[in-house]
């Protein structure tokens, strides 16, 4: 049993490495092999990156790194994160293609955009 498990572990590590490499390289002609999560940081009163392009079914995760509270609130499309205090995150999954402009409800000069492409 020990001999078998050594081989199995090595194969597992190889597969895990490939998965990590794929996760670190969004876009760039990757095959869309299932839903992805895209990170948007909030710091210095800005969304970074300000615009993200995803596929339908993907999830955007906003994380606030400022001392001030922020939100991500859609201009028109009817979605909103809760108030995010420092260190808090919120995830929203986008099911249908379209362009979603958004802003921070506390600081409306903070704006961003989620572009959702067809799968
Ligand atoms: Cu804000």
XYZ file of C-alpha atoms and ligand atoms in Angstrom:
120
model
C 0.000 0.000 0.000
C 2.834 2.438 0.755
C 4.454 1.865 -2.648
C 1.209 2.601 -4.436
C 0.567 5.737 -2.422
C 3.946 7.248 -3.384
C 3.074 7.038 -7.058
C -0.407 8.365 -6.455
C 0.881 11.333 -4.494
C 3.380 12.277 -7.211
C 0.641 12.179 -9.844
C -1.634 14.260 -7.644
C 1.027 16.971 -7.168
C 1.570 17.148 -10.899
C -2.142 17.675 -11.526
C -2.383 20.244 -8.732
C 0.477 22.223 -10.265
C -1.251 22.346 -13.621
C -4.433 23.605 -11.954
C -2.571 26.394 -10.167
C -0.869 27.508 -13.385
C -4.237 27.704 -15.151
C -5.742 29.713 -12.284
C -2.891 32.254 -12.436
C -3.330 32.876 -16.158
C -6.866 34.186 -16.763
C -7.793 35.179 -20.293
C -4.971 34.779 -22.828
C -6.732 32.240 -24.981
C -7.451 29.748 -22.244
C -10.142 27.191 -22.833
C -13.143 28.059 -20.717
C -13.235 24.822 -18.803
C -15.871 25.733 -16.238
C -16.617 28.722 -14.011
C -13.802 31.008 -12.883
C -13.377 33.494 -10.068
C -11.861 36.885 -10.837
C -10.510 39.087 -8.061
C -11.042 42.847 -7.843
C -9.198 44.675 -5.076
C -10.477 47.895 -3.546
C -7.699 50.156 -2.316
C -6.884 53.865 -2.295
C -10.532 54.501 -3.220
C -10.290 52.616 -6.507
C -11.331 49.268 -7.972
C -8.316 47.366 -9.329
C -8.558 46.350 -12.056
C -11.217 48.887 -12.895
C -12.616 46.743 -15.712
C -12.778 42.954 -15.736
C -13.897 40.758 -18.615
C -15.375 37.387 -17.692
C -17.563 34.694 -19.224
C -21.186 34.059 -18.308
C -21.230 31.877 -15.202
C -18.016 33.349 -13.774
C -17.814 35.012 -10.382
C -16.228 38.333 -9.430
C -14.881 38.644 -5.892
C -14.360 42.148 -4.464
C -12.059 42.547 -1.450
C -11.770 45.825 0.442
C -8.215 46.699 1.522
C -9.022 50.290 2.576
C -9.848 51.543 6.049
C -13.005 53.127 4.610
C -16.058 50.969 3.858
C -16.996 50.418 0.222
C -19.565 48.639 -1.935
C -19.785 47.525 -5.534
C -23.229 48.670 -6.687
C -24.560 48.256 -10.228
C -25.653 51.412 -12.053
C -28.676 49.641 -13.553
C -28.483 45.864 -13.365
C -29.855 45.403 -9.869
C -26.951 43.803 -7.988
C -24.940 45.105 -5.064
C -22.451 43.816 -2.570
C -23.164 44.453 1.068
C -21.081 47.106 2.808
C -17.516 45.810 2.804
C -15.340 46.832 5.703
C -11.565 46.416 5.635
C -10.639 42.819 4.828
C -14.140 41.757 3.844
C -15.004 40.169 0.498
C -18.169 39.624 -1.505
C -18.741 37.407 -4.527
C -21.282 37.910 -7.306
C -21.865 35.414 -10.115
C -22.881 36.785 -13.519
C -25.161 34.432 -15.441
C -25.894 36.418 -18.598
C -23.720 38.368 -21.061
C -23.704 42.158 -20.891
C -21.834 45.176 -19.598
C -22.298 46.148 -15.985
C -21.095 49.579 -14.928
C -20.888 49.897 -11.150
C -19.843 52.327 -8.438
C -19.339 52.551 -4.679
C -22.467 53.743 -2.905
C -20.368 55.563 -0.266
C -18.035 57.201 -2.802
C -19.850 57.489 -6.155
C -16.712 58.774 -7.879
C -15.356 55.228 -7.545
C -16.453 53.365 -10.672
C -15.776 50.053 -12.361
C -17.134 47.752 -15.027
C -17.790 44.028 -15.398
C -17.969 42.858 -19.006
C -19.668 39.464 -19.289
C -19.048 37.640 -22.566
C -21.017 34.647 -23.835
C -19.553 31.258 -22.927
Cu -16.188 53.478 -1.442
